[in-house]
Short mmCIF file of C-alpha atoms and ligand atoms in Angstrom, two decimals:
data_model
loop_
_atom_site.label_atom_id
_atom_site.label_comp_id
_atom_site.label_asym_id
_atom_site.label_seq_id
_atom_site.Cartn_x
_atom_site.Cartn_y
_atom_site.Cartn_z
CA MET A 5 -33.47 50.64 -33.93
CA SER A 6 -32.59 47.00 -33.66
CA ASN A 7 -31.84 44.58 -36.48
CA VAL A 8 -31.48 40.96 -35.45
CA CYS A 9 -30.03 37.80 -36.94
CA VAL A 10 -31.83 34.58 -36.00
CA VAL A 11 -29.48 31.65 -36.30
CA GLY A 12 -29.36 27.91 -35.58
CA LEU A 13 -26.91 27.01 -32.81
CA GLN A 14 -26.68 23.30 -33.62
CA TRP A 15 -26.73 21.20 -36.82
CA GLY A 16 -29.90 22.74 -38.30
CA ASP A 17 -33.61 22.01 -37.87
CA GLU A 18 -33.67 23.72 -34.47
CA GLY A 19 -37.14 25.11 -35.20
CA LYS A 20 -35.97 28.38 -36.78
CA GLY A 21 -39.00 28.59 -39.09
CA LYS A 22 -41.45 28.54 -36.21
CA ILE A 23 -39.48 31.10 -34.19
CA ILE A 24 -38.90 33.45 -37.13
CA ASP A 25 -42.65 33.33 -37.85
CA ILE A 26 -43.32 34.38 -34.24
CA LEU A 27 -40.66 37.12 -34.18
CA ALA A 28 -41.57 38.44 -37.65
CA GLU A 29 -44.53 40.25 -36.11
CA GLU A 30 -42.07 42.80 -34.68
CA TYR A 31 -40.01 43.36 -37.86
CA ASP A 32 -40.55 45.05 -41.22
CA LEU A 33 -38.22 42.99 -43.42
CA ILE A 34 -37.28 39.31 -43.15
CA VAL A 35 -34.16 38.48 -45.15
CA ARG A 36 -32.58 35.14 -46.08
CA TYR A 37 -28.83 35.59 -46.51
CA GLN A 38 -27.41 32.16 -47.41
CA GLY A 39 -28.17 28.57 -48.28
CA GLY A 40 -30.76 27.49 -50.78
CA SER A 41 -33.51 24.93 -51.01
CA ASN A 42 -31.51 22.61 -48.75
CA ALA A 43 -33.30 24.47 -45.95
CA GLY A 44 -36.70 23.30 -44.74
CA HIS A 45 -38.37 25.73 -42.33
CA THR A 46 -41.68 24.54 -40.91
CA ILE A 47 -44.48 26.77 -39.67
CA VAL A 48 -47.69 25.36 -38.21
CA ILE A 49 -50.71 27.62 -37.74
CA ASN A 50 -53.89 25.88 -36.62
CA ASP A 51 -54.40 23.10 -39.17
CA SER A 52 -52.13 24.55 -41.83
CA LYS A 53 -48.53 23.50 -42.19
CA PHE A 54 -46.07 25.36 -44.43
CA VAL A 55 -42.54 24.26 -45.24
CA PHE A 56 -40.38 26.96 -46.80
CA HIS A 57 -37.14 26.12 -48.53
CA LEU A 58 -36.36 29.48 -50.13
CA ILE A 59 -39.07 31.97 -49.24
CA PRO A 60 -38.38 33.69 -45.90
CA SER A 61 -40.43 32.50 -42.94
CA GLY A 62 -42.00 35.94 -42.40
CA ILE A 63 -44.15 35.69 -45.52
CA LEU A 64 -47.27 34.59 -43.63
CA HIS A 65 -47.52 38.00 -41.92
CA ALA A 66 -49.42 40.50 -44.03
CA GLY A 67 -47.47 43.62 -44.86
CA LYS A 68 -43.99 42.26 -44.08
CA GLN A 69 -41.40 42.41 -46.84
CA CYS A 70 -39.41 39.25 -47.51
CA VAL A 71 -36.07 39.24 -49.29
CA ILE A 72 -33.97 36.47 -50.80
CA GLY A 73 -30.52 38.01 -50.52
CA ASN A 74 -27.51 37.77 -52.80
CA GLY A 75 -25.90 35.09 -50.63
CA VAL A 76 -28.69 32.61 -51.35
CA VAL A 77 -28.40 30.12 -54.21
CA LEU A 78 -31.73 30.18 -56.00
CA ASP A 79 -33.41 27.20 -57.61
CA PRO A 80 -36.12 28.99 -59.60
CA ALA A 81 -38.28 25.86 -60.01
CA GLN A 82 -38.39 25.42 -56.23
CA PHE A 83 -39.14 29.11 -55.74
CA LEU A 84 -42.09 28.90 -58.14
CA LYS A 85 -43.42 25.81 -56.36
CA GLU A 86 -43.46 27.69 -53.06
CA LEU A 87 -45.02 30.70 -54.73
CA ASN A 88 -47.86 28.48 -56.04
CA GLU A 89 -48.41 27.11 -52.57
CA LEU A 90 -48.74 30.66 -51.20
CA GLU A 91 -51.18 31.55 -53.97
CA ARG A 92 -53.22 28.46 -53.13
CA HIS A 93 -53.56 29.84 -49.59
CA ASN A 94 -54.42 33.32 -50.91
CA ILE A 95 -51.29 34.83 -49.40
CA PRO A 96 -50.33 37.88 -51.46
CA THR A 97 -46.71 38.25 -52.56
CA ALA A 98 -46.82 41.25 -54.90
CA ASP A 99 -44.56 44.09 -53.74
CA ARG A 100 -43.51 42.16 -50.65
CA LEU A 101 -41.30 39.39 -51.97
CA PHE A 102 -37.93 40.22 -53.55
CA ILE A 103 -35.09 38.22 -55.10
CA SER A 104 -31.58 39.62 -55.36
CA ASP A 105 -30.34 40.04 -58.92
CA ARG A 106 -26.94 39.00 -57.53
CA ALA A 107 -28.11 35.63 -56.17
CA HIS A 108 -26.53 32.68 -57.94
CA LEU A 109 -28.76 30.28 -59.85
CA VAL A 110 -28.90 26.55 -59.23
CA PHE A 111 -28.89 24.65 -62.54
CA PRO A 112 -29.74 21.00 -63.26
CA TYR A 113 -26.04 20.17 -63.59
CA HIS A 114 -25.45 21.30 -60.01
CA LYS A 115 -27.97 18.75 -58.72
CA ILE A 116 -26.61 15.97 -60.93
CA LEU A 117 -23.03 16.66 -59.84
CA ASP A 118 -24.11 16.86 -56.18
CA LEU A 119 -25.59 13.36 -56.38
CA MET A 120 -22.67 11.96 -58.39
CA SER A 121 -20.12 13.32 -55.97
CA GLU A 122 -22.02 11.69 -53.12
CA THR A 123 -22.18 8.33 -54.92
CA GLU A 124 -18.45 8.47 -55.59
CA LYS A 125 -17.67 9.12 -51.93
CA GLY A 126 -19.47 5.91 -50.94
CA ASP A 127 -19.25 5.41 -47.17
CA ASN A 128 -17.64 8.82 -46.77
CA LYS A 129 -20.52 10.70 -48.34
CA ILE A 130 -21.62 13.98 -46.73
CA GLY A 131 -25.28 13.03 -46.86
CA THR A 132 -26.26 16.19 -48.73
CA THR A 133 -29.84 17.15 -49.53
CA GLY A 134 -29.09 16.65 -53.24
CA ARG A 135 -30.28 20.20 -53.98
CA GLY A 136 -27.09 21.16 -55.84
CA ILE A 137 -25.89 23.47 -53.07
CA GLY A 138 -22.18 22.51 -52.93
CA PRO A 139 -21.60 22.55 -56.70
CA CYS A 140 -23.47 25.87 -57.08
CA TYR A 141 -21.40 27.60 -54.38
CA ALA A 142 -18.26 26.01 -55.86
CA ASP A 143 -19.12 27.60 -59.23
CA LYS A 144 -19.71 30.93 -57.50
CA MET A 145 -16.26 30.83 -55.91
CA SER A 146 -14.50 29.56 -59.01
CA ARG A 147 -16.19 32.29 -61.05
CA ARG A 148 -18.25 29.87 -63.13
CA GLY A 149 -21.59 30.83 -61.61
CA ILE A 150 -24.55 32.47 -63.33
CA ARG A 151 -26.54 35.06 -61.41
CA VAL A 152 -30.25 35.91 -61.49
CA GLY A 153 -29.61 39.26 -63.20
CA GLU A 154 -28.00 37.50 -66.15
CA LEU A 155 -31.35 35.90 -67.02
CA TYR A 156 -32.36 39.26 -68.46
CA HIS A 157 -29.50 39.44 -70.95
CA PRO A 158 -30.36 36.53 -73.27
CA ALA A 159 -27.44 36.84 -75.68
CA TYR A 160 -24.94 37.01 -72.82
CA LEU A 161 -26.66 34.13 -71.00
CA LYS A 162 -26.59 31.96 -74.11
CA THR A 163 -22.84 32.39 -74.52
CA LYS A 164 -22.16 31.73 -70.87
CA LEU A 165 -24.43 28.69 -70.64
CA ARG A 166 -22.92 27.17 -73.77
CA GLU A 167 -19.47 27.53 -72.26
CA VAL A 168 -20.36 26.32 -68.75
CA VAL A 169 -22.54 23.40 -69.87
CA GLY A 170 -19.76 22.39 -72.28
CA GLU A 171 -17.38 22.20 -69.35
CA LYS A 172 -19.88 20.31 -67.16
CA ASN A 173 -20.50 17.86 -70.00
CA ARG A 174 -16.81 17.06 -70.17
CA VAL A 175 -16.89 16.24 -66.46
CA LEU A 176 -20.11 14.21 -66.80
CA ARG A 177 -18.86 12.24 -69.78
CA ASP A 178 -15.16 11.78 -69.04
CA LEU A 179 -15.22 11.53 -65.26
CA HIS A 180 -18.59 9.99 -64.50
CA ASN A 181 -19.39 8.21 -67.75
CA ALA A 182 -22.80 9.86 -67.54
CA ASP A 183 -25.25 11.36 -70.03
CA THR A 184 -24.52 14.90 -71.14
CA LEU A 185 -26.89 17.87 -71.03
CA SER A 186 -28.19 20.18 -73.72
CA TRP A 187 -27.42 23.85 -73.04
CA GLU A 188 -30.24 24.81 -75.42
CA GLU A 189 -32.80 22.93 -73.32
CA ILE A 190 -31.52 24.49 -70.11
CA TYR A 191 -31.57 27.91 -71.77
CA ALA A 192 -35.20 27.47 -72.87
CA GLU A 193 -36.24 26.26 -69.41
CA TYR A 194 -34.50 29.14 -67.63
CA MET A 195 -35.92 31.74 -70.01
CA GLU A 196 -39.36 30.63 -68.85
CA TYR A 197 -38.30 30.95 -65.21
CA ALA A 198 -36.87 34.39 -66.01
CA GLU A 199 -40.30 35.66 -67.01
CA ALA A 200 -42.05 33.96 -64.09
CA ILE A 201 -39.74 35.45 -61.45
CA ARG A 202 -39.25 38.84 -63.15
CA PRO A 203 -41.70 40.73 -60.89
CA PHE A 204 -39.66 39.76 -57.82
CA VAL A 205 -36.13 40.48 -59.05
CA CYS A 206 -34.41 43.70 -58.02
CA ASP A 207 -31.23 45.12 -56.53
CA THR A 208 -31.87 44.01 -52.96
CA VAL A 209 -28.68 45.71 -51.74
CA VAL A 210 -30.37 49.04 -52.51
CA LEU A 211 -33.72 47.86 -51.12
CA ILE A 212 -32.36 46.62 -47.79
CA ASN A 213 -30.01 49.56 -47.28
CA GLU A 214 -32.87 52.00 -47.95
CA ALA A 215 -34.73 50.18 -45.17
CA VAL A 216 -31.66 50.52 -42.92
CA LYS A 217 -31.57 54.27 -43.59
CA LYS A 218 -35.22 54.59 -42.68
CA SER A 219 -34.63 52.63 -39.46
CA ARG A 220 -37.04 49.92 -40.54
CA ARG A 221 -36.54 46.78 -38.47
CA ILE A 222 -34.80 43.88 -40.19
CA LEU A 223 -34.70 40.22 -39.21
CA PHE A 224 -32.01 38.18 -40.94
CA GLU A 225 -33.08 34.54 -41.24
CA GLY A 226 -30.30 31.99 -40.96
CA ALA A 227 -30.70 28.60 -42.61
CA GLN A 228 -28.93 25.41 -41.48
CA GLY A 229 -27.02 25.80 -38.22
CA THR A 230 -23.65 27.04 -37.00
CA MET A 231 -22.22 23.51 -36.76
CA LEU A 232 -22.87 23.22 -40.53
CA ASP A 233 -21.06 26.52 -41.29
CA VAL A 234 -18.39 26.09 -43.97
CA ASP A 235 -15.75 27.73 -41.75
CA PHE A 236 -16.81 26.93 -38.21
CA GLY A 237 -18.74 23.67 -38.50
CA THR A 238 -17.61 20.06 -38.61
CA TYR A 239 -15.78 20.44 -41.93
CA PRO A 240 -16.11 18.74 -44.42
CA TYR A 241 -19.43 17.47 -43.08
CA ILE A 242 -21.01 20.86 -43.47
CA THR A 243 -23.01 22.84 -45.99
CA SER A 244 -21.25 25.20 -48.39
CA SER A 245 -22.17 28.60 -46.97
CA ASN A 246 -21.59 30.67 -43.83
CA SER A 247 -24.72 29.61 -42.02
CA SER A 248 -23.68 31.40 -38.84
CA ALA A 249 -24.39 35.12 -38.39
CA CYS A 250 -21.00 35.69 -40.05
CA GLY A 251 -22.75 35.29 -43.43
CA VAL A 252 -25.17 38.19 -43.01
CA SER A 253 -23.07 41.01 -44.43
CA SER A 254 -21.68 39.17 -47.42
CA GLY A 255 -25.08 37.62 -48.08
CA THR A 256 -27.07 40.86 -48.04
CA GLY A 257 -24.76 43.83 -48.58
CA VAL A 258 -25.66 45.24 -45.16
CA SER A 259 -22.71 46.45 -43.12
CA PRO A 260 -21.94 44.56 -39.87
CA ARG A 261 -22.50 47.93 -38.16
CA HIS A 262 -26.21 47.48 -38.80
CA ILE A 263 -26.58 44.04 -37.25
CA HIS A 264 -27.41 44.83 -33.67
CA SER A 265 -28.06 41.48 -32.05
CA VAL A 266 -27.98 37.77 -32.65
CA PHE A 267 -30.71 35.51 -31.39
CA GLY A 268 -29.96 31.78 -31.24
CA VAL A 269 -32.33 28.88 -31.76
CA MET A 270 -31.45 25.58 -30.11
CA LYS A 271 -33.31 22.37 -29.40
CA ALA A 272 -33.53 20.97 -25.88
CA TYR A 273 -31.54 18.05 -27.32
CA THR A 274 -29.59 17.67 -30.58
CA THR A 275 -30.32 16.32 -34.04
CA ARG A 276 -28.29 15.98 -37.16
CA VAL A 277 -29.21 14.83 -40.69
CA GLY A 278 -26.56 13.38 -42.93
CA SER A 279 -23.12 12.08 -42.01
CA GLY A 280 -20.39 13.49 -39.84
CA PRO A 281 -19.26 13.62 -36.24
CA PHE A 282 -21.97 13.79 -33.60
CA PRO A 283 -20.37 13.28 -30.18
CA THR A 284 -23.61 13.10 -28.15
CA GLU A 285 -25.53 10.81 -30.51
CA MET A 286 -27.85 8.49 -28.59
CA GLY A 287 -27.84 4.75 -28.98
CA GLU A 288 -30.23 3.33 -31.57
CA ASN A 289 -33.06 2.49 -29.14
CA HIS A 290 -33.21 5.78 -27.30
CA GLY A 291 -32.58 7.69 -30.51
CA GLU A 292 -35.60 5.98 -32.05
CA VAL A 293 -37.81 7.02 -29.11
CA VAL A 294 -36.77 10.68 -29.35
CA ARG A 295 -37.11 10.59 -33.16
CA GLU A 296 -40.70 9.41 -32.84
CA ARG A 297 -41.62 11.85 -30.05
CA GLY A 298 -40.01 14.80 -31.81
CA ALA A 299 -41.13 13.72 -35.32
CA GLU A 300 -37.50 14.03 -36.30
CA PHE A 301 -37.69 13.48 -40.04
CA GLY A 302 -36.11 15.95 -42.48
CA ALA A 303 -38.41 18.72 -43.73
CA THR A 304 -36.57 18.72 -47.06
CA THR A 305 -35.67 15.09 -47.70
CA GLY A 306 -37.85 13.15 -45.22
CA ARG A 307 -34.72 11.38 -43.92
CA PRO A 308 -34.74 10.24 -40.28
CA ARG A 309 -32.70 12.67 -38.18
CA ARG A 310 -29.99 11.31 -35.90
CA CYS A 311 -30.83 12.20 -32.29
CA GLY A 312 -28.55 12.98 -29.36
CA TRP A 313 -28.35 14.75 -26.02
CA PHE A 314 -27.80 18.49 -25.70
CA ASP A 315 -24.17 19.28 -26.46
CA ALA A 316 -23.16 22.39 -24.50
CA VAL A 317 -19.62 22.32 -25.96
CA ALA A 318 -20.95 22.60 -29.51
CA VAL A 319 -23.56 25.23 -28.56
CA ARG A 320 -21.00 27.29 -26.61
CA HIS A 321 -18.84 27.27 -29.73
CA ALA A 322 -21.86 28.47 -31.73
CA VAL A 323 -22.67 31.17 -29.17
CA THR A 324 -19.10 32.47 -29.43
CA ILE A 325 -19.00 32.46 -33.22
CA ASN A 326 -22.34 34.26 -33.48
CA GLY A 327 -22.00 36.54 -30.50
CA ALA A 328 -25.49 35.39 -29.56
CA ASP A 329 -26.86 37.30 -26.60
CA SER A 330 -30.10 35.42 -26.12
CA ALA A 331 -31.82 32.33 -27.43
CA VAL A 332 -34.94 30.23 -27.58
CA LEU A 333 -34.98 26.64 -26.41
CA THR A 334 -37.26 24.60 -28.69
CA LYS A 335 -38.88 21.19 -28.45
CA LEU A 336 -38.78 21.11 -24.67
CA ASP A 337 -42.00 19.04 -24.78
CA VAL A 338 -40.12 16.22 -26.52
CA LEU A 339 -38.23 15.60 -23.25
CA ASP A 340 -41.45 15.51 -21.16
CA ARG A 341 -41.19 11.77 -20.58
CA GLU A 342 -37.45 11.53 -19.87
CA GLU A 343 -36.70 10.51 -16.30
CA THR A 344 -33.12 11.69 -16.58
CA ILE A 345 -31.77 14.21 -19.05
CA LYS A 346 -28.12 14.22 -20.02
CA VAL A 347 -26.16 17.31 -21.05
CA CYS A 348 -22.66 17.12 -22.44
CA VAL A 349 -20.44 19.59 -20.58
CA GLY A 350 -17.07 18.60 -22.02
CA TYR A 351 -15.23 15.96 -24.05
CA LYS A 352 -12.54 13.55 -22.96
CA ALA A 353 -9.83 12.18 -25.23
CA ASP A 354 -6.82 9.92 -24.74
CA GLY A 355 -8.06 8.91 -21.34
CA ASN A 356 -7.50 12.18 -19.53
CA ARG A 357 -7.26 15.23 -21.80
CA THR A 358 -10.50 17.21 -21.60
CA TYR A 359 -11.96 19.73 -24.00
CA ASP A 360 -14.43 22.42 -23.15
CA THR A 361 -14.13 24.13 -26.53
CA PHE A 362 -15.09 22.49 -29.81
CA PRO A 363 -11.99 21.03 -31.50
CA SER A 364 -11.39 21.80 -35.18
CA ASP A 365 -9.57 18.53 -35.69
CA LEU A 366 -11.98 16.18 -37.41
CA ALA A 367 -9.63 13.23 -37.00
CA LEU A 368 -9.98 13.67 -33.27
CA LEU A 369 -13.74 13.90 -33.10
CA PRO A 370 -14.66 10.21 -33.40
CA ASP A 371 -12.45 9.44 -30.39
CA LEU A 372 -13.96 12.06 -28.14
CA GLU A 373 -16.03 10.85 -25.28
CA PRO A 374 -18.71 13.19 -24.00
CA VAL A 375 -18.67 14.05 -20.32
CA TYR A 376 -22.27 14.24 -19.14
CA GLU A 377 -24.08 15.90 -16.30
CA LYS A 378 -27.40 14.37 -15.42
CA ILE A 379 -30.52 16.32 -14.56
CA SER A 380 -33.84 14.97 -13.31
CA GLY A 381 -36.66 15.18 -15.79
CA TRP A 382 -40.05 16.78 -15.01
CA LEU A 383 -42.30 13.94 -16.23
CA GLU A 384 -45.18 16.30 -16.98
CA ASP A 385 -46.86 17.39 -20.19
CA THR A 386 -45.59 20.86 -21.12
CA SER A 387 -47.26 21.11 -24.51
CA GLY A 388 -50.19 23.15 -23.18
CA VAL A 389 -48.11 25.56 -21.11
CA THR A 390 -48.18 29.18 -22.24
CA GLU A 391 -46.99 30.98 -19.12
CA GLU A 392 -43.61 30.83 -17.49
CA ASP A 393 -44.87 30.12 -13.98
CA LYS A 394 -46.84 27.11 -15.28
CA LEU A 395 -43.69 25.37 -16.49
CA PRO A 396 -42.78 22.43 -14.23
CA LYS A 397 -40.14 23.33 -11.67
CA GLN A 398 -37.64 20.85 -13.10
CA ALA A 399 -38.18 22.18 -16.61
CA ARG A 400 -37.33 25.67 -15.33
CA ALA A 401 -34.30 24.18 -13.61
CA TYR A 402 -33.20 22.66 -16.96
CA VAL A 403 -33.54 26.07 -18.64
CA ARG A 404 -31.52 27.73 -15.88
CA PHE A 405 -28.88 25.01 -16.01
CA LEU A 406 -28.38 25.56 -19.74
CA GLU A 407 -28.31 29.35 -19.37
CA LYS A 408 -25.52 29.07 -16.85
CA LEU A 409 -23.53 26.57 -18.88
CA LEU A 410 -23.81 28.64 -22.03
CA GLY A 411 -23.61 32.15 -20.63
CA LEU A 412 -26.72 33.00 -22.56
CA LYS A 413 -30.21 34.24 -21.72
CA ILE A 414 -33.05 31.94 -22.75
CA THR A 415 -35.92 34.31 -23.42
CA MET A 416 -38.38 31.86 -24.91
CA VAL A 417 -39.20 28.18 -24.66
CA SER A 418 -41.09 26.32 -27.37
CA VAL A 419 -43.32 23.42 -26.35
CA GLY A 420 -44.93 22.30 -29.59
CA PRO A 421 -44.95 22.91 -33.33
CA GLU A 422 -47.90 25.30 -33.34
CA ARG A 423 -47.32 29.08 -33.47
CA SER A 424 -49.09 29.52 -30.11
CA GLN A 425 -47.03 26.86 -28.29
CA ALA A 426 -44.38 29.22 -26.95
CA VAL A 427 -43.59 30.52 -23.49
CA ARG A 428 -41.88 33.89 -23.03
CA ILE A 429 -39.33 33.74 -20.22
CA SER A 430 -38.93 36.90 -18.23
CA ASN A 431 -36.61 35.20 -15.73
CA GLU A 432 -38.80 36.47 -12.90
CA CYS A 433 -39.72 32.94 -11.75
CA LYS A 434 -36.15 32.06 -10.91
P1 GDP B 519 -35.86 24.62 -38.99
O1 GDP B 519 -35.18 24.08 -40.19
O2 GDP B 519 -34.91 25.09 -37.96
O3 GDP B 519 -36.90 25.66 -39.31
O4 GDP B 519 -36.64 23.40 -38.31
P2 GDP B 519 -37.55 22.31 -39.09
O5 GDP B 519 -38.81 22.95 -39.50
O6 GDP B 519 -36.75 21.63 -40.15
O7 GDP B 519 -37.74 21.24 -37.94
C1 GDP B 519 -38.36 21.55 -36.74
C2 GDP B 519 -39.55 20.62 -36.60
O8 GDP B 519 -40.00 20.65 -35.25
C3 GDP B 519 -40.76 21.04 -37.42
O9 GDP B 519 -41.51 19.89 -37.75
C4 GDP B 519 -41.54 21.92 -36.46
O10 GDP B 519 -42.94 21.97 -36.77
C5 GDP B 519 -41.30 21.21 -35.16
N1 GDP B 519 -41.25 22.06 -33.96
C6 GDP B 519 -40.79 23.32 -33.82
N2 GDP B 519 -40.81 23.71 -32.53
C7 GDP B 519 -41.29 22.64 -31.83
C8 GDP B 519 -41.52 22.39 -30.44
O11 GDP B 519 -41.26 23.22 -29.57
N3 GDP B 519 -42.00 21.16 -30.10
C9 GDP B 519 -42.28 20.20 -31.03
N4 GDP B 519 -42.74 19.03 -30.60
N5 GDP B 519 -42.07 20.41 -32.35
C10 GDP B 519 -41.58 21.60 -32.74
P1 IMO B 520 -32.46 23.96 -42.11
O1 IMO B 520 -32.37 25.38 -42.61
C1 IMO B 520 -30.33 20.27 -41.29
C2 IMO B 520 -27.09 19.21 -44.06
C3 IMO B 520 -27.30 17.98 -44.94
C4 IMO B 520 -25.86 17.50 -45.02
C5 IMO B 520 -25.07 18.81 -45.10
C6 IMO B 520 -24.71 19.24 -46.51
O2 IMO B 520 -33.75 23.31 -42.40
O3 IMO B 520 -32.01 23.86 -40.70
P2 IMO B 520 -26.13 20.31 -48.47
O4 IMO B 520 -27.32 19.81 -49.23
O5 IMO B 520 -26.34 21.61 -47.82
O6 IMO B 520 -24.88 20.32 -49.32
O7 IMO B 520 -25.86 19.21 -47.33
O8 IMO B 520 -25.89 19.79 -44.51
N1 IMO B 520 -28.16 20.23 -44.16
C7 IMO B 520 -29.08 20.44 -43.22
N2 IMO B 520 -29.32 19.79 -42.05
N3 IMO B 520 -31.05 21.35 -41.63
C8 IMO B 520 -30.81 22.04 -42.77
O9 IMO B 520 -31.41 23.19 -43.06
C9 IMO B 520 -29.81 21.56 -43.64
N4 IMO B 520 -29.33 21.96 -44.84
C10 IMO B 520 -28.32 21.15 -45.13
O10 IMO B 520 -28.16 17.04 -44.33
O11 IMO B 520 -25.50 16.86 -43.83
MG1 MG B 521 -35.17 22.35 -41.33
#
């Protein structure tokens, strides 16, 4: 039986939501293992558009179980918003949506400190989503975090909140000269959330491992992308979790022995939201064109995404880290009108030194010059294509070119936001 991890191979927003929705059909459980409401996973079905920040992207399939694992940081207000949206669409959640009692909670002070830290950094800001992710994970690691399960021990929670909010208030007042918070108000607010989310909370380690024992099929849903991974991304311009497949075990309690394959999601070009190195970033004019064609605006913050050419060095790094064996290439249609498509195959520094692996040295990155190979575009509309042999010849050549460069099988191509706009690639038309 095969459990798969679906993971972004670039800087996030590769179209994971759409692909997970398609793949979910073949799985029994869909499990988020890291990140929080910084994620924005879009699914379009006919005229309905859903954007999930916390709820796994399999929820639209009746009968599938969806789990928010222990590695996720949970903002209960955001969770309840998404739950309301599902109810509005008459999508049932009872007995099929679960929250780990070990997941850490995002509190208002996390969001305030996230924004303050960004303001203080000025020009060097990370460009976070402001969802409190970094400060919440920092509290988890420094053993200051509060977990979902603690909501159901009011006396214990009160003591802990009083202590933690006291500490945060000292930081707010003394370091930032900002207003302080009332632990009593936060306590009252979170006690309401506790009741509202109670039906969903359980020991998901037991739940998922029972499913493993019964050979039920599990899809682990990555958020963000490998280049935003806290260990393997462009540190410190990253998010604060292991967004690569490396996070699955620690974020779910499932042994690595039970993760059988890793499926990558990558765009036919590259985007990035927020600051940080981006070697293949396009110039402003071309970037603007691709942004408009690809509707490249953040699903969580609405910010314009920076656009660039496909970076095979970065993706190869991601393929290695994840051990990805196959992948989907999304947003191919966005390149339909490009006469020439550029792909970065290496970097040059100091005039002659070349890199074909992604350097860890951030100081070096701004000086790297991408080495491009150019490929002719197909100049045809692919958005209506549903069969492999109807893809323009040059589009198939682009897919083949990337497969070869990356040492990876591309088994699906996405040509539009809608669930049905996907082409399975059997590789028979080569
Ligand atoms: P995720 O975070 O990886 O799930 O990706 P997002 O949902 O943040 O961003 C992907 C955006 O591209 C969404 O607006 C999707 O509806 C859209 N999208 C996904 N696949 C395709 C595609 O193949 N072509 C086009 N044009 N849009 C797509
Ligand atoms: P999905 O799952 C793209 C980026 C932010 C910022 C950095 C740190 O939709 O692909 P954070 O709020 O996490 O502390 O911000 O990470 N970022 C994302 N970029 N897609 C995402 O998620 C992202 N989640 C965080 O823009 O640069
Ligand atoms: Mg997104």
